[in-house]
Short mmCIF file of C-alpha atoms in Angstrom, two decimals:
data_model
loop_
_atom_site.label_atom_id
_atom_site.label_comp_id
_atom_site.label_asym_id
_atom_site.label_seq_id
_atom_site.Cartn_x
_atom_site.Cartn_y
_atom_site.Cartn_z
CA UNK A 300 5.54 27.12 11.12
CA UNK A 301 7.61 29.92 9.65
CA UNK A 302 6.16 33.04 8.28
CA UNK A 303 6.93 32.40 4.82
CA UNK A 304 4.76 29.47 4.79
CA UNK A 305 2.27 31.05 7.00
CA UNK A 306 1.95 33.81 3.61
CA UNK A 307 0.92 31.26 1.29
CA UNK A 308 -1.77 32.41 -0.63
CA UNK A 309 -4.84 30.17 -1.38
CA UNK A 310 -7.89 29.58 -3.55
CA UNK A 311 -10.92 29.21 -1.39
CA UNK A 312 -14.33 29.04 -1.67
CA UNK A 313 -16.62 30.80 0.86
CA UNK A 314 -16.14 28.47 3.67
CA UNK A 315 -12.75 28.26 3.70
CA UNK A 316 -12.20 24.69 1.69
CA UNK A 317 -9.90 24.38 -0.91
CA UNK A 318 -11.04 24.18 -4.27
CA UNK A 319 -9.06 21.48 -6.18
CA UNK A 320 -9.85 23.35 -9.86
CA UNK A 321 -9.10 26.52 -9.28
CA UNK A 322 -5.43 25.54 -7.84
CA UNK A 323 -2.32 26.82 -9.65
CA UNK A 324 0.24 24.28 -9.58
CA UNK A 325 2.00 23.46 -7.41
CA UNK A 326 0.25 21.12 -5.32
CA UNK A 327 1.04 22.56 -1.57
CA UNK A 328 1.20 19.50 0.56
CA UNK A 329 1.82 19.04 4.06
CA UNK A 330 4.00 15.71 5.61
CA UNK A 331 3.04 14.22 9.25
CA UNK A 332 5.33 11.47 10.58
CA UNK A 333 8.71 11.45 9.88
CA UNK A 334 10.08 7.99 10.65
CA UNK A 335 11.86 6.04 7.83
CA UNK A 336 8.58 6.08 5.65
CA UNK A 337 7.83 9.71 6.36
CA UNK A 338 11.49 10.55 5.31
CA UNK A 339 11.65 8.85 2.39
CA UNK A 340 8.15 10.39 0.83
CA UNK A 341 9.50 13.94 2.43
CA UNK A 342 12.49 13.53 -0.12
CA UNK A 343 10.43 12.24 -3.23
CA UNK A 344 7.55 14.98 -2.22
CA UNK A 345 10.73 17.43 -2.17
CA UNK A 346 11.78 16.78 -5.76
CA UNK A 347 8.96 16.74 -7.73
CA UNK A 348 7.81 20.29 -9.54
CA UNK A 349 4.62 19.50 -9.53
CA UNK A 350 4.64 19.80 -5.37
CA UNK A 351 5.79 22.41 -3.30
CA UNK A 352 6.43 20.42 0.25
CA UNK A 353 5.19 23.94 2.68
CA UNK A 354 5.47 21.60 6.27
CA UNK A 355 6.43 18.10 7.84
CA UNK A 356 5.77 17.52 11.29
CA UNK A 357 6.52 14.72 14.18
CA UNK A 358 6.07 14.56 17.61
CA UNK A 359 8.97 13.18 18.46
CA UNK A 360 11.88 16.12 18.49
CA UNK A 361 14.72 13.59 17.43
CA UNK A 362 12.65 12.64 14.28
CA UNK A 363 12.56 16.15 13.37
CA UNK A 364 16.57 16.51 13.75
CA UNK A 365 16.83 13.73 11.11
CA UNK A 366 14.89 15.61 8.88
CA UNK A 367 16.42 19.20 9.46
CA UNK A 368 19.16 18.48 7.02
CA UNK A 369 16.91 17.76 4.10
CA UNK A 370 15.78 21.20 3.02
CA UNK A 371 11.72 20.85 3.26
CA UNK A 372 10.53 23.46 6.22
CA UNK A 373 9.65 21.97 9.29
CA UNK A 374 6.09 22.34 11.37
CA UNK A 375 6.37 23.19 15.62
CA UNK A 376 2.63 22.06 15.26
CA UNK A 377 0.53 19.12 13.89
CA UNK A 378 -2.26 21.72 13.27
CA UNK A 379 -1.05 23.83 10.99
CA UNK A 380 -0.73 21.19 8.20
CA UNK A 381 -4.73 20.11 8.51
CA UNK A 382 -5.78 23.78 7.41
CA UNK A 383 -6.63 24.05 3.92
CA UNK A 384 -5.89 27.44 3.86
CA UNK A 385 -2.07 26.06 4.16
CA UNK A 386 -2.20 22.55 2.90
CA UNK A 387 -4.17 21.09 -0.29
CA UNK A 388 -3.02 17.27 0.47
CA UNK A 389 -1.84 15.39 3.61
CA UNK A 390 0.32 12.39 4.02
CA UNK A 391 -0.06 11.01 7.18
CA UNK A 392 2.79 8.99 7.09
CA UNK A 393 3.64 7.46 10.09
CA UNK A 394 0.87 9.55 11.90
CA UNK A 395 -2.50 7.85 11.33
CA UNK A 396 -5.45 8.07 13.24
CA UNK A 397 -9.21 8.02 11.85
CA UNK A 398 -9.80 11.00 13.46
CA UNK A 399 -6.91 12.99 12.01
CA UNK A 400 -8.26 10.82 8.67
CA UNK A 401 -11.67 12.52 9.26
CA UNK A 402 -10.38 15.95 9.74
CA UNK A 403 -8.34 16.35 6.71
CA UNK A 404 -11.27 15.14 4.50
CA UNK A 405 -13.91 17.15 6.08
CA UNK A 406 -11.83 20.38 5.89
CA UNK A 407 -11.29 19.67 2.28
CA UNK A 408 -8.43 18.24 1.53
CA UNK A 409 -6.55 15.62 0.21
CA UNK A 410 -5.34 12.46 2.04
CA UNK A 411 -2.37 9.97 1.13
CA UNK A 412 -1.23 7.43 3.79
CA UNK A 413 0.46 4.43 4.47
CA UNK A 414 -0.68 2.43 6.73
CA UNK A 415 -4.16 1.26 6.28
CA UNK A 416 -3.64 -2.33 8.77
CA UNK A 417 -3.70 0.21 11.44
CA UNK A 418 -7.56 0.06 10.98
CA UNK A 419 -10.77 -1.77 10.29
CA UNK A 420 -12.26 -2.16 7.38
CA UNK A 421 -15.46 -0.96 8.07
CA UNK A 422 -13.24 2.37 9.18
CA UNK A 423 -11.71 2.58 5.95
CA UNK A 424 -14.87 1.77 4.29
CA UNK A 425 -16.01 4.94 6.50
CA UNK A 426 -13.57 7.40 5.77
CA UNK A 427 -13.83 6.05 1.66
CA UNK A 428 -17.46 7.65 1.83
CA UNK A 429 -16.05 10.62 3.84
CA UNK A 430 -13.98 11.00 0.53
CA UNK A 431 -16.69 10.99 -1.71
CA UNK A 432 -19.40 12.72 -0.18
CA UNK A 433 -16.51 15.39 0.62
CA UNK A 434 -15.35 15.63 -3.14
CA UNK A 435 -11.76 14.80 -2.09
CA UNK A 436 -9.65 12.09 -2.69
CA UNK A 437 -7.96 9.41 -0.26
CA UNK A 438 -5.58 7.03 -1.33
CA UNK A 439 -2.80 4.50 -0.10
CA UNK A 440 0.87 4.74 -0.20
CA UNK A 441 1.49 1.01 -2.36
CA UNK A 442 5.22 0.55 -2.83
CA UNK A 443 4.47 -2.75 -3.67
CA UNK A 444 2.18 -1.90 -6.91
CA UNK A 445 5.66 -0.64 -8.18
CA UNK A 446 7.71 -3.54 -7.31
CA UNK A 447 9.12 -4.93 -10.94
CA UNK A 448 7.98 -8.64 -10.06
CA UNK A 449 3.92 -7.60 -9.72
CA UNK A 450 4.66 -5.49 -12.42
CA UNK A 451 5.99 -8.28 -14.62
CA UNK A 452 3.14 -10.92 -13.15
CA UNK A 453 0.49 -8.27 -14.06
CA UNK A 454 2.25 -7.86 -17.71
CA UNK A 455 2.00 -11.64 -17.80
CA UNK A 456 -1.57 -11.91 -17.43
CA UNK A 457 -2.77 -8.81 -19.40
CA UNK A 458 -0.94 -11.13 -22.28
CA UNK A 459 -4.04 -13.44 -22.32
CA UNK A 460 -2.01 -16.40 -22.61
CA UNK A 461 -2.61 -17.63 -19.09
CA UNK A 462 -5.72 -18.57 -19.61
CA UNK A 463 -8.01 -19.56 -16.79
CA UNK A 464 -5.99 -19.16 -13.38
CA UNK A 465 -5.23 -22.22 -11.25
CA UNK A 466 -2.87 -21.19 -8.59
CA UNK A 467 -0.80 -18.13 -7.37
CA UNK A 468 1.98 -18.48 -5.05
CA UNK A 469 4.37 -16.72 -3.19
CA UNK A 470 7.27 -17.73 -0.62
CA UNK A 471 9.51 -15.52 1.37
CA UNK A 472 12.21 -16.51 3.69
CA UNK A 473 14.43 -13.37 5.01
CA UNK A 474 15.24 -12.09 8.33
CA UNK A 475 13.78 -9.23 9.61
CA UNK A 476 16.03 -6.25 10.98
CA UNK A 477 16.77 -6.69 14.63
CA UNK A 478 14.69 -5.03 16.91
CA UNK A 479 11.63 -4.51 14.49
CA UNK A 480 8.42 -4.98 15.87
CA UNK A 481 5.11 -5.61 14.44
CA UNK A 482 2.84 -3.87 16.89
CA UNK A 483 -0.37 -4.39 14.56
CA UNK A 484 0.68 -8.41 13.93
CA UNK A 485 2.06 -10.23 11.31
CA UNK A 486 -0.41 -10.57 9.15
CA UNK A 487 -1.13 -7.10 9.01
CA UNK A 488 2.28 -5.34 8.41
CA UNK A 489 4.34 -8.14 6.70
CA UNK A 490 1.04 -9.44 4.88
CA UNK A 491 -0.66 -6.07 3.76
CA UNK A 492 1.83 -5.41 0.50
CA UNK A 493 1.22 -8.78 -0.56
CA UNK A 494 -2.42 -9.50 0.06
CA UNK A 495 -3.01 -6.16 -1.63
CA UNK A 496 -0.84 -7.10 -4.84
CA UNK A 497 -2.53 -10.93 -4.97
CA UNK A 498 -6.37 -9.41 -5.05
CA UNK A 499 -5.20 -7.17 -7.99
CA UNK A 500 -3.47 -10.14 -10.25
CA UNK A 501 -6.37 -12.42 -9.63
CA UNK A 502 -9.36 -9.94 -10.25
CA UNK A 503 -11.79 -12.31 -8.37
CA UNK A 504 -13.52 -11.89 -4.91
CA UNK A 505 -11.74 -13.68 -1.75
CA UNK A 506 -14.21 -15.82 -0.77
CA UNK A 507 -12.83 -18.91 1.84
CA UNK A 508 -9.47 -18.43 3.64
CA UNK A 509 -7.16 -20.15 6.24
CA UNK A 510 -4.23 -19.70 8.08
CA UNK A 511 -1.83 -20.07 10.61
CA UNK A 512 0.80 -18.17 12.52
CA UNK A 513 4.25 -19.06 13.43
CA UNK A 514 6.74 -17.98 16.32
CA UNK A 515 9.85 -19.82 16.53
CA UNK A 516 9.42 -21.03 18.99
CA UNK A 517 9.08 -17.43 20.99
CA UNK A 518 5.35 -17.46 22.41
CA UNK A 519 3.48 -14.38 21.85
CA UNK A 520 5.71 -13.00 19.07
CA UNK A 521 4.68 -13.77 15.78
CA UNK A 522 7.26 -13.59 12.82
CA UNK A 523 5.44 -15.15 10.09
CA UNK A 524 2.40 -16.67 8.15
CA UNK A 525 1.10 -19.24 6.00
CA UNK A 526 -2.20 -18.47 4.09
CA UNK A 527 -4.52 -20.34 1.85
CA UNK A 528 -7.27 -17.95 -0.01
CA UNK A 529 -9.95 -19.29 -2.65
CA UNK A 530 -11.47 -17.01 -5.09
CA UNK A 531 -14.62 -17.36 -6.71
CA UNK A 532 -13.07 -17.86 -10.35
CA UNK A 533 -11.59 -21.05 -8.78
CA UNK A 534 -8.11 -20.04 -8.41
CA UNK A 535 -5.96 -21.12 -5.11
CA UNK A 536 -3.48 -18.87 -3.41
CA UNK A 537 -0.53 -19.96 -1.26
CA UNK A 538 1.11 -16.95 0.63
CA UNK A 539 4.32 -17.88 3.12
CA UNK A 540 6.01 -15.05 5.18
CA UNK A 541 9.01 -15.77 7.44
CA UNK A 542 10.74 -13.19 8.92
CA UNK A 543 13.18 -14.79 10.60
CA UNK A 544 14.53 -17.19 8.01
CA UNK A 545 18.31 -16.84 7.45
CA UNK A 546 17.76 -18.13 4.08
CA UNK A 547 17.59 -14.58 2.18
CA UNK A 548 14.62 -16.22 -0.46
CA UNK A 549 11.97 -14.82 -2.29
CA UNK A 550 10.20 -16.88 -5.00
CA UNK A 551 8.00 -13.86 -6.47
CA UNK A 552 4.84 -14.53 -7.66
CA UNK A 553 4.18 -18.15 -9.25
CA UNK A 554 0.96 -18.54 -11.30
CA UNK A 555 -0.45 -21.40 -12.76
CA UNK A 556 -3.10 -21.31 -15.90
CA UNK A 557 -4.64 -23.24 -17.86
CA UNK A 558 -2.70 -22.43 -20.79
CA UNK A 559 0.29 -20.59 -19.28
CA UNK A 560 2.08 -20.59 -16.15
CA UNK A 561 4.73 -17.37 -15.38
CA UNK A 562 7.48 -16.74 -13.10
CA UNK A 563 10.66 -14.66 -12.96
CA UNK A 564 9.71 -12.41 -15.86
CA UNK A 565 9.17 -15.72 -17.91
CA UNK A 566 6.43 -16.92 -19.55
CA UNK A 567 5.45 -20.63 -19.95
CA UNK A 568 3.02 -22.41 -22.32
CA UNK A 569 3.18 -25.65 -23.98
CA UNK A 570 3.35 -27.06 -27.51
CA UNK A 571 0.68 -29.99 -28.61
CA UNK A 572 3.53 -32.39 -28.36
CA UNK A 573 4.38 -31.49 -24.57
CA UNK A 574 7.13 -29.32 -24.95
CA UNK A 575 7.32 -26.27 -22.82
CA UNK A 576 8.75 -23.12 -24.17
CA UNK A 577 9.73 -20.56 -21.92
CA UNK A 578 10.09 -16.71 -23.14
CA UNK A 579 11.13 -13.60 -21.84
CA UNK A 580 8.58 -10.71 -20.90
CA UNK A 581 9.37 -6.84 -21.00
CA UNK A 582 7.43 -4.88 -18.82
CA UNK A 583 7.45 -1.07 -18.33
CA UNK A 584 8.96 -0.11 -15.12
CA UNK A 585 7.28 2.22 -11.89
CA UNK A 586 8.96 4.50 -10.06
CA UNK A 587 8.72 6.93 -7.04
CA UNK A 588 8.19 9.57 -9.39
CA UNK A 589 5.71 7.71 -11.34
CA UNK A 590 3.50 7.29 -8.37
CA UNK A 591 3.68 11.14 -7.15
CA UNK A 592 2.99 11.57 -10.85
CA UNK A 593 -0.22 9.47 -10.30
CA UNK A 594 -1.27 11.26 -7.19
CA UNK A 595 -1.02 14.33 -9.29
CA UNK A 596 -3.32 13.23 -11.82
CA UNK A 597 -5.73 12.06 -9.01
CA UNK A 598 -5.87 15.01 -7.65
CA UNK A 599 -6.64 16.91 -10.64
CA UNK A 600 -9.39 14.67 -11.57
CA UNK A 601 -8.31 12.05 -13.56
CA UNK A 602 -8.27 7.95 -13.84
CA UNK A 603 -5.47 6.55 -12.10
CA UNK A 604 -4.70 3.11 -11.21
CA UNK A 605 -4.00 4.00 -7.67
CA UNK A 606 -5.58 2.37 -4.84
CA UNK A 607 -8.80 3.74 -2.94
CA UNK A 608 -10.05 2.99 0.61
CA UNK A 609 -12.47 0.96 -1.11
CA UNK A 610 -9.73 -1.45 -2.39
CA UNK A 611 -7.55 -1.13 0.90
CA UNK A 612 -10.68 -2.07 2.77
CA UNK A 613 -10.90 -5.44 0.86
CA UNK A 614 -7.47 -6.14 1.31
CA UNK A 615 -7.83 -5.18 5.33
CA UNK A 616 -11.18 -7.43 5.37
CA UNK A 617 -9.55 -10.92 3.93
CA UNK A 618 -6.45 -9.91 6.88
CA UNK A 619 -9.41 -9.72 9.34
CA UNK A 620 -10.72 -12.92 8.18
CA UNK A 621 -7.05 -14.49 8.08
CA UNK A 622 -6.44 -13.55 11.88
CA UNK A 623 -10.07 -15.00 12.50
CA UNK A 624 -8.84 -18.64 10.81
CA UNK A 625 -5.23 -18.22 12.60
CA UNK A 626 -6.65 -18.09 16.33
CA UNK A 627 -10.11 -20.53 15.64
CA UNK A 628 -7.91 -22.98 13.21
CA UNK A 629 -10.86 -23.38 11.05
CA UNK A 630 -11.62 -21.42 7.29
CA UNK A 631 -13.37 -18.99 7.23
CA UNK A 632 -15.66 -17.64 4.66
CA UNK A 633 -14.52 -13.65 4.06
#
């Protein structure tokens, strides 16, 4: 790292740990992984005033290159970013391990990342009471939470006029860009987002699931899913991934009530003579900056809507019990 961010002064308590309180903003965070994800975050990181971006590192020297041009100071060494002395938060973006996980929280700081698939739940589960017991925070990188169609489902139910739910749905058909892989599976990297966003509309606990995998015909490479889970309020969901459909579809979420059905920023109820009436919903709209925003508010203390390991440990369990159903062909209670 260069000297100037090897000067930066810090608020410490006797053993070295970063006290969250008694930090001036900026928040000094440190970036590892710089792959598409990593460079993305290193550019929202980079224009927020509440941050001040002091490193980003990656192993691989052609990553760095792409990242040379952006402005934020590059790290020669992973280590430097996991001191608290240097660093309040860590993303590890691109760059997760549980044991990297382990050593930001127990050296007291921060941790954001973004791919929680990558492990168990009873590992995330783990590293959630790392969090706690350490008095730091660890959170998940949700682009999805953001996405204007969960935002607009989630409007639609907060509306009451639902009702009870029934059913929630979602089909996509798209191809996937050449040459990507899915090195965790299908149901882990192209299912995550989703199963993460249908636990938080529903509000009910994933109880029975089922599913199976597709290939195309191509043994031993998966490139989609179809997924039944029940929920203990009685509602149904149908979740259908293809990633190598030339179709270009995506129906966004579908619910069912018993007194109001939504899609497409639309809500749908019925008169008592049987005619439906369908109506427009606004719905405030996320942004990048509105979830660094968040994070900033975490960090300080207060209630966010973000997710914890806790929640991405859920999600990661009804996956595990999804990949369980996909190889035995049987459901599977989560």
């Amino acid at each position: 790292m260069n000297n100037q961010n090897a000067a930066i002064p810090s608020s410490a308590d006797s053993s070295g740990n970063v006290s969250p309180s008694s930090l001036a903003s900026p928040w000094r965070v440190g970036l590892l992984g710089l792959g598409q994800a990593g460079l993305f975050y290193l550019e929202c990181l980079s224009l927020s005033p509440d941050i001040r971006l002091i490193g980003a590192f990656d192993s691989d020297p052609q990553r760095r290159a792409l990242a040379t041009g952006s402005g934020s100071p590059l790290c020669d060494q992973r280590d430097a970013l996991l001191s608290p002395t240097l660093a309040d938060v860590v993303f590890l973006i691109d760059d997760f391990s549980e044991e990297r996980a382990r050593t930001v929280l127990q050296g007291g700081q921060h941790l954001v990342f973004d791919r929680p698939w990558s492990v168990s739940s009873d590992v995330l589960r783990s590293l959630g009471q790392l969090a706690l017991n350490s008095k730091r925070t660890a959170t998940i990188v949700s682009p999805g939470r953001s996405s204007a169609n969960f935002i607009s489902a989630m409007t639609a139910l907060q509306t009451g006029r639902l009702g009870s739910l029934h059913s929630v749905r979602l089909s996509i058909c798209e191809k996937r860009v050449p040459g990507e892989t899915s090195a965790n599976g299908v149901l882990r990297e192209f299912g995550y987002r989703w199963i993460d966003q249908l636990i938080a509309l529903v509000a009910s606990t994933p109880e029975r699931v089922y599913a199976q995998l597709s290939n195309h015909g191509v043994p031993k490479q998966e490139s989609g899913f179809f997924a039944l889970i029940d929920f203990s309020n009685g509602c149904r969901a149908h979740v259908e991934i293809d990633t190598r459909s030339r179709l270009g579809f995506r129906t966004g979420w579908m619910i069912e009530g018993s007194q109001g059905s939504f899609r497409n920023d639309r809500l749908y109820t019925e008169t008592d003579d049987g005619e439906i009436v369908d109506e427009p919903l606004s719905h405030s709209s996320h942004s990048n900056e509105t979830f660094i925003s968040e994070l900033t508010k975490l960090w300080r203390g207060a209630t966010t809507t973000l997710p914890n390991l806790a929640d991405a440990a859920i999600v990661v369990q009804v996956i595990e019990a999804l990949e369980r159903s996909a190889t035995s062909g049987e459901v599977v209670r989560v």
